[in-house]
mmCIF file of C-alpha atoms in Angstrom:
data_model
loop_
_atom_site.group_PDB
_atom_site.id
_atom_site.type_symbol
_atom_site.label_atom_id
_atom_site.label_comp_id
_atom_site.label_asym_id
_atom_site.label_seq_id
_atom_site.Cartn_x
_atom_site.Cartn_y
_atom_site.Cartn_z
ATOM 1 C CA UNK A 30 77.922 47.108 -2.902
ATOM 2 C CA UNK A 31 74.341 47.982 -2.277
ATOM 3 C CA UNK A 32 72.760 46.198 0.798
ATOM 4 C CA UNK A 33 69.384 47.937 0.221
ATOM 5 C CA UNK A 34 66.596 45.356 -0.541
ATOM 6 C CA UNK A 35 64.362 45.999 -3.571
ATOM 7 C CA UNK A 36 61.500 43.828 -2.067
ATOM 8 C CA UNK A 37 58.215 45.509 -1.312
ATOM 9 C CA UNK A 38 55.979 44.804 1.649
ATOM 10 C CA UNK A 39 53.106 42.369 0.930
ATOM 11 C CA UNK A 40 49.734 44.144 0.331
ATOM 12 C CA UNK A 41 46.970 43.457 2.812
ATOM 13 C CA UNK A 42 44.252 41.249 1.510
ATOM 14 C CA UNK A 43 40.706 42.520 1.605
ATOM 15 C CA UNK A 44 39.373 38.942 1.479
ATOM 16 C CA UNK A 45 37.316 38.241 4.620
ATOM 17 C CA UNK A 46 37.739 35.037 6.434
ATOM 18 C CA UNK A 47 35.584 33.485 9.054
ATOM 19 C CA UNK A 48 36.923 31.796 12.126
ATOM 20 C CA UNK A 49 34.954 30.517 15.044
ATOM 21 C CA UNK A 50 36.715 32.568 17.677
ATOM 22 C CA UNK A 51 36.327 35.896 16.076
ATOM 23 C CA UNK A 52 33.233 38.109 15.007
ATOM 24 C CA UNK A 53 31.468 37.455 11.682
ATOM 25 C CA UNK A 54 32.822 39.596 8.931
ATOM 26 C CA UNK A 55 30.377 42.220 7.741
ATOM 27 C CA UNK A 56 30.519 40.993 4.055
ATOM 28 C CA UNK A 57 29.719 37.419 4.937
ATOM 29 C CA UNK A 58 26.961 38.659 7.473
ATOM 30 C CA UNK A 59 25.370 40.547 4.617
ATOM 31 C CA UNK A 60 25.393 37.683 2.360
ATOM 32 C CA UNK A 61 23.982 35.224 4.882
ATOM 33 C CA UNK A 62 21.063 37.627 5.660
ATOM 34 C CA UNK A 63 20.078 37.518 1.944
ATOM 35 C CA UNK A 64 20.774 33.883 1.325
ATOM 36 C CA UNK A 65 19.103 32.264 4.345
ATOM 37 C CA UNK A 66 15.614 33.627 3.699
ATOM 38 C CA UNK A 67 16.001 32.709 0.003
ATOM 39 C CA UNK A 68 17.071 29.200 0.967
ATOM 40 C CA UNK A 69 14.081 28.818 3.383
ATOM 41 C CA UNK A 70 11.673 29.918 0.605
ATOM 42 C CA UNK A 71 13.221 27.564 -1.805
ATOM 43 C CA UNK A 72 12.958 24.619 0.400
ATOM 44 C CA UNK A 73 9.281 25.441 1.014
ATOM 45 C CA UNK A 74 8.554 25.758 -2.640
ATOM 46 C CA UNK A 75 10.547 22.600 -3.406
ATOM 47 C CA UNK A 76 8.472 20.633 -0.789
ATOM 48 C CA UNK A 77 5.193 21.809 -2.250
ATOM 49 C CA UNK A 78 5.830 21.520 -6.028
ATOM 50 C CA UNK A 79 8.017 18.591 -6.430
ATOM 51 C CA UNK A 80 5.820 15.886 -4.956
ATOM 52 C CA UNK A 81 2.950 17.199 -7.346
ATOM 53 C CA UNK A 82 5.093 16.389 -10.458
ATOM 54 C CA UNK A 83 6.680 13.321 -8.995
ATOM 55 C CA UNK A 84 3.349 11.367 -8.867
ATOM 56 C CA UNK A 85 4.074 9.718 -5.602
ATOM 57 C CA UNK A 86 0.691 10.130 -3.856
ATOM 58 C CA UNK A 87 -2.162 7.626 -3.827
ATOM 59 C CA UNK A 88 -5.131 7.258 -1.625
ATOM 60 C CA UNK A 89 -3.579 4.580 0.471
ATOM 61 C CA UNK A 90 -3.737 5.049 4.305
ATOM 62 C CA UNK A 91 -2.738 3.348 7.431
ATOM 63 C CA UNK A 92 -4.730 3.044 10.727
ATOM 64 C CA UNK A 93 -4.423 0.939 13.875
ATOM 65 C CA UNK A 94 -7.344 -0.528 15.612
ATOM 66 C CA UNK A 95 -9.451 -3.429 16.868
ATOM 67 C CA UNK A 96 -11.826 -5.326 14.759
ATOM 68 C CA UNK A 97 -14.372 -7.941 15.491
ATOM 69 C CA UNK A 98 -15.983 -10.216 12.927
ATOM 70 C CA UNK A 99 -16.491 -13.604 11.371
ATOM 71 C CA UNK A 100 -13.184 -15.174 10.383
ATOM 72 C CA UNK A 101 -13.448 -16.869 6.900
ATOM 73 C CA UNK A 102 -10.668 -18.965 5.261
ATOM 74 C CA UNK A 103 -11.594 -19.175 1.639
ATOM 75 C CA UNK A 104 -10.125 -18.294 -0.924
ATOM 76 C CA UNK A 105 -7.923 -16.394 1.337
ATOM 77 C CA UNK A 106 -8.206 -15.619 5.142
ATOM 78 C CA UNK A 107 -10.391 -12.604 5.565
ATOM 79 C CA UNK A 108 -12.532 -10.964 8.271
ATOM 80 C CA UNK A 109 -16.246 -10.215 7.824
ATOM 81 C CA UNK A 110 -16.927 -7.098 9.925
ATOM 82 C CA UNK A 111 -20.806 -6.306 10.596
ATOM 83 C CA UNK A 112 -21.548 -2.848 9.246
ATOM 84 C CA UNK A 113 -23.180 -0.556 11.875
ATOM 85 C CA UNK A 114 -26.503 1.138 11.507
ATOM 86 C CA UNK A 115 -29.510 0.403 9.445
ATOM 87 C CA UNK A 116 -28.398 -1.344 6.131
ATOM 88 C CA UNK A 117 -30.990 -0.507 3.439
ATOM 89 C CA UNK A 118 -29.265 -2.344 0.611
ATOM 90 C CA UNK A 119 -25.899 -4.087 -0.122
ATOM 91 C CA UNK A 120 -23.807 -6.265 2.205
ATOM 92 C CA UNK A 121 -24.210 -6.391 5.876
ATOM 93 C CA UNK A 122 -20.455 -6.991 6.099
ATOM 94 C CA UNK A 123 -17.279 -5.101 5.239
ATOM 95 C CA UNK A 124 -14.642 -7.685 4.176
ATOM 96 C CA UNK A 125 -11.004 -7.223 5.258
ATOM 97 C CA UNK A 126 -8.259 -9.227 3.845
ATOM 98 C CA UNK A 127 -5.683 -10.559 6.458
ATOM 99 C CA UNK A 128 -1.915 -10.836 6.307
ATOM 100 C CA UNK A 129 0.853 -11.144 8.787
ATOM 101 C CA UNK A 130 3.203 -8.432 9.774
ATOM 102 C CA UNK A 131 5.942 -7.743 7.293
ATOM 103 C CA UNK A 132 5.597 -9.697 4.031
ATOM 104 C CA UNK A 133 4.001 -12.824 5.252
ATOM 105 C CA UNK A 134 0.892 -14.657 5.708
ATOM 106 C CA UNK A 135 -1.265 -14.573 8.758
ATOM 107 C CA UNK A 136 0.091 -17.161 11.429
ATOM 108 C CA UNK A 137 -1.448 -20.336 12.606
ATOM 109 C CA UNK A 138 -2.843 -18.440 15.819
ATOM 110 C CA UNK A 139 -5.270 -16.733 13.325
ATOM 111 C CA UNK A 140 -6.064 -19.490 10.918
ATOM 112 C CA UNK A 141 -6.856 -21.869 13.727
ATOM 113 C CA UNK A 142 -9.856 -19.690 14.542
ATOM 114 C CA UNK A 143 -11.384 -19.890 11.095
ATOM 115 C CA UNK A 144 -15.234 -20.295 11.298
ATOM 116 C CA UNK A 145 -15.383 -18.395 14.515
ATOM 117 C CA UNK A 146 -16.231 -14.883 15.647
ATOM 118 C CA UNK A 147 -12.884 -13.257 16.635
ATOM 119 C CA UNK A 148 -11.377 -10.100 17.812
ATOM 120 C CA UNK A 149 -8.226 -8.922 15.966
ATOM 121 C CA UNK A 150 -5.833 -6.124 16.671
ATOM 122 C CA UNK A 151 -3.537 -4.879 13.987
ATOM 123 C CA UNK A 152 -2.698 -2.343 11.390
ATOM 124 C CA UNK A 153 -5.293 -1.711 8.700
ATOM 125 C CA UNK A 154 -4.179 -0.520 5.288
ATOM 126 C CA UNK A 155 -6.863 1.064 3.209
ATOM 127 C CA UNK A 156 -7.045 1.995 -0.510
ATOM 128 C CA UNK A 157 -10.320 2.877 -2.228
ATOM 129 C CA UNK A 158 -12.636 -0.145 -1.184
ATOM 130 C CA UNK A 159 -9.706 -2.547 -0.544
ATOM 131 C CA UNK A 160 -8.591 -3.028 3.167
ATOM 132 C CA UNK A 161 -5.991 -5.349 4.432
ATOM 133 C CA UNK A 162 -5.349 -5.981 8.098
ATOM 134 C CA UNK A 163 -1.790 -7.008 9.333
ATOM 135 C CA UNK A 164 -2.221 -9.012 12.570
ATOM 136 C CA UNK A 165 -0.355 -11.461 14.678
ATOM 137 C CA UNK A 166 -3.292 -13.372 16.459
ATOM 138 C CA UNK A 167 -7.054 -13.619 16.801
ATOM 139 C CA UNK A 168 -9.035 -13.840 20.032
ATOM 140 C CA UNK A 169 -12.353 -15.847 19.949
ATOM 141 C CA UNK A 170 -15.388 -13.987 21.193
ATOM 142 C CA UNK A 171 -19.160 -14.383 21.225
ATOM 143 C CA UNK A 172 -21.133 -13.178 18.252
ATOM 144 C CA UNK A 173 -21.982 -9.431 18.831
ATOM 145 C CA UNK A 174 -25.625 -8.822 19.668
ATOM 146 C CA UNK A 175 -27.643 -7.927 16.444
ATOM 147 C CA UNK A 176 -24.757 -9.230 14.165
ATOM 148 C CA UNK A 177 -26.033 -11.329 11.068
ATOM 149 C CA UNK A 178 -25.986 -15.097 11.699
ATOM 150 C CA UNK A 179 -24.403 -15.943 8.342
ATOM 151 C CA UNK A 180 -22.791 -13.934 5.634
ATOM 152 C CA UNK A 181 -24.810 -13.499 2.362
ATOM 153 C CA UNK A 182 -24.056 -15.926 -0.428
ATOM 154 C CA UNK A 183 -21.959 -14.789 -3.214
ATOM 155 C CA UNK A 184 -23.810 -13.503 -6.429
ATOM 156 C CA UNK A 185 -22.678 -15.109 -9.669
ATOM 157 C CA UNK A 186 -22.136 -12.326 -12.325
ATOM 158 C CA UNK A 187 -21.078 -14.639 -15.147
ATOM 159 C CA UNK A 188 -17.921 -14.915 -17.274
ATOM 160 C CA UNK A 189 -15.733 -11.906 -17.967
ATOM 161 C CA UNK A 190 -12.471 -11.160 -19.596
ATOM 162 C CA UNK A 191 -10.656 -8.518 -17.629
ATOM 163 C CA UNK A 192 -7.548 -6.575 -18.272
ATOM 164 C CA UNK A 193 -5.334 -5.463 -15.414
ATOM 165 C CA UNK A 194 -2.432 -6.473 -13.319
ATOM 166 C CA UNK A 195 -1.797 -8.852 -10.254
ATOM 167 C CA UNK A 196 -0.469 -6.943 -7.268
ATOM 168 C CA UNK A 197 -0.110 -7.809 -3.590
ATOM 169 C CA UNK A 198 -2.878 -6.759 -1.271
ATOM 170 C CA UNK A 199 -0.678 -5.071 1.331
ATOM 171 C CA UNK A 200 2.169 -2.857 0.136
ATOM 172 C CA UNK A 201 0.244 -1.678 -2.955
ATOM 173 C CA UNK A 202 -2.662 -0.136 -1.074
ATOM 174 C CA UNK A 203 -0.300 1.259 1.476
ATOM 175 C CA UNK A 204 3.372 2.133 1.133
ATOM 176 C CA UNK A 205 4.131 1.282 -2.543
ATOM 177 C CA UNK A 206 3.930 4.739 -4.125
ATOM 178 C CA UNK A 207 3.477 5.271 -6.998
ATOM 179 C CA UNK A 208 3.029 1.557 -7.286
ATOM 180 C CA UNK A 209 4.664 1.035 -10.745
ATOM 181 C CA UNK A 210 8.032 -0.089 -12.259
ATOM 182 C CA UNK A 211 10.622 -2.491 -11.046
ATOM 183 C CA UNK A 212 10.572 -1.625 -7.445
ATOM 184 C CA UNK A 213 6.796 -2.187 -7.313
ATOM 185 C CA UNK A 214 7.148 -5.500 -9.118
ATOM 186 C CA UNK A 215 9.922 -6.815 -6.802
ATOM 187 C CA UNK A 216 7.923 -5.782 -3.747
ATOM 188 C CA UNK A 217 4.654 -7.356 -4.857
ATOM 189 C CA UNK A 218 6.488 -10.656 -5.817
ATOM 190 C CA UNK A 219 8.142 -10.729 -2.285
ATOM 191 C CA UNK A 220 4.884 -10.040 -0.650
ATOM 192 C CA UNK A 221 2.839 -12.711 -2.617
ATOM 193 C CA UNK A 222 5.630 -15.345 -2.231
ATOM 194 C CA UNK A 223 5.637 -14.727 1.485
ATOM 195 C CA UNK A 224 1.809 -15.336 1.753
ATOM 196 C CA UNK A 225 0.210 -11.897 1.414
ATOM 197 C CA UNK A 226 -2.972 -12.284 -0.661
ATOM 198 C CA UNK A 227 -2.705 -11.717 -4.340
ATOM 199 C CA UNK A 228 -5.321 -9.255 -5.849
ATOM 200 C CA UNK A 229 -6.047 -8.405 -9.436
ATOM 201 C CA UNK A 230 -6.650 -4.798 -10.163
ATOM 202 C CA UNK A 231 -8.917 -3.813 -13.128
ATOM 203 C CA UNK A 232 -10.855 -0.750 -13.972
ATOM 204 C CA UNK A 233 -14.475 -0.336 -15.141
ATOM 205 C CA UNK A 234 -15.594 1.870 -18.166
ATOM 206 C CA UNK A 235 -15.695 4.967 -15.862
ATOM 207 C CA UNK A 236 -12.039 4.333 -14.758
ATOM 208 C CA UNK A 237 -12.993 3.212 -11.180
ATOM 209 C CA UNK A 238 -10.574 0.554 -9.786
ATOM 210 C CA UNK A 239 -12.023 -2.850 -9.094
ATOM 211 C CA UNK A 240 -10.230 -5.428 -6.951
ATOM 212 C CA UNK A 241 -10.567 -9.139 -7.453
ATOM 213 C CA UNK A 242 -9.412 -11.971 -5.257
ATOM 214 C CA UNK A 243 -7.904 -14.761 -7.442
ATOM 215 C CA UNK A 244 -9.092 -18.300 -7.285
ATOM 216 C CA UNK A 245 -8.329 -21.331 -9.502
ATOM 217 C CA UNK A 246 -10.953 -23.581 -11.068
ATOM 218 C CA UNK A 247 -11.546 -25.328 -7.716
ATOM 219 C CA UNK A 248 -11.948 -22.080 -5.842
ATOM 220 C CA UNK A 249 -8.446 -22.263 -4.039
ATOM 221 C CA UNK A 250 -6.352 -19.203 -3.753
ATOM 222 C CA UNK A 251 -3.847 -18.276 -6.453
ATOM 223 C CA UNK A 252 -0.483 -17.024 -5.390
ATOM 224 C CA UNK A 253 2.927 -18.555 -6.235
ATOM 225 C CA UNK A 254 1.498 -20.013 -9.554
ATOM 226 C CA UNK A 255 1.564 -16.501 -11.068
ATOM 227 C CA UNK A 256 4.631 -14.841 -9.600
ATOM 228 C CA UNK A 257 6.140 -14.528 -13.177
ATOM 229 C CA UNK A 258 3.042 -12.441 -14.192
ATOM 230 C CA UNK A 259 2.926 -10.076 -11.170
ATOM 231 C CA UNK A 260 2.794 -6.368 -12.086
ATOM 232 C CA UNK A 261 2.605 -7.040 -15.826
ATOM 233 C CA UNK A 262 -0.351 -6.205 -18.018
ATOM 234 C CA UNK A 263 -2.383 -9.317 -18.382
ATOM 235 C CA UNK A 264 -5.800 -10.549 -19.230
ATOM 236 C CA UNK A 265 -7.906 -13.092 -17.157
ATOM 237 C CA UNK A 266 -10.959 -14.752 -18.459
ATOM 238 C CA UNK A 267 -13.087 -16.442 -15.776
ATOM 239 C CA UNK A 268 -16.206 -16.645 -13.698
ATOM 240 C CA UNK A 269 -16.846 -13.621 -11.471
ATOM 241 C CA UNK A 270 -18.685 -13.761 -8.217
ATOM 242 C CA UNK A 271 -19.573 -10.630 -6.074
ATOM 243 C CA UNK A 272 -19.397 -10.898 -2.190
ATOM 244 C CA UNK A 273 -20.759 -7.567 -1.041
ATOM 245 C CA UNK A 274 -18.023 -5.021 -1.935
ATOM 246 C CA UNK A 275 -15.425 -7.720 -2.828
ATOM 247 C CA UNK A 276 -15.152 -9.578 -6.186
ATOM 248 C CA UNK A 277 -13.646 -13.136 -6.928
ATOM 249 C CA UNK A 278 -12.620 -14.162 -10.254
ATOM 250 C CA UNK A 279 -12.164 -17.887 -10.775
ATOM 251 C CA UNK A 280 -10.039 -19.216 -13.636
ATOM 252 C CA UNK A 281 -7.133 -21.620 -14.202
ATOM 253 C CA UNK A 282 -3.924 -19.613 -13.811
ATOM 254 C CA UNK A 283 -2.415 -21.320 -16.868
ATOM 255 C CA UNK A 284 -4.945 -19.445 -18.923
ATOM 256 C CA UNK A 285 -3.921 -16.054 -17.785
ATOM 257 C CA UNK A 286 -2.481 -14.108 -20.937
ATOM 258 C CA UNK A 287 0.259 -11.499 -20.761
ATOM 259 C CA UNK A 288 -0.568 -8.585 -22.941
#
């Protein structure tokens, strides 16, 4: 009877294994010295090139500040801010639409001061020539020295048929990037239903964006009547009036046509 075992001793594995209490194996160290720089370069390139093809940027900007001007209520609450310096031509005022914080209209603390000169603190959202200030209150002040006594009257431009889309005056110029698709539409509907001013975006023959406030045939603001048309291509035929750098189109909302 042979008691000798035929089994062979196990071969030692050359596979390297890292454990936290021992030194880093040489093979893994060499790999990491090559991989980490490549990973860093890849992340940088990803951050540079992907946003360019993702179409997520727009000219929208945020700024916080203090604004003084004449508070106007029609067709939507907005602030007339006197322009500084010598005005050779054009309007003496910049017109800033107003909204509340979040997706809401301005509170009663603001609208109670309509017709007065006020000081407002808040977050301004800018895009092209559209500015909306989100604020929670308005402090009455005296008319600043040298400020115009009254705003200029609107200039009737006649009847136009304009193609474009209805959007909200707050998230679209600011955070809604790129401002298209279902997410944009849902956000705009939520803003407008909450009281944020509705704005009609169209373009001139040169492709420049034009922003219009919406009013019905009686000059009252249009908002919840057009929620089912928000962010869809539409055509509006109505009377256009220019107030400085802001336009107003007056038409019965029932005549808006989906394209």
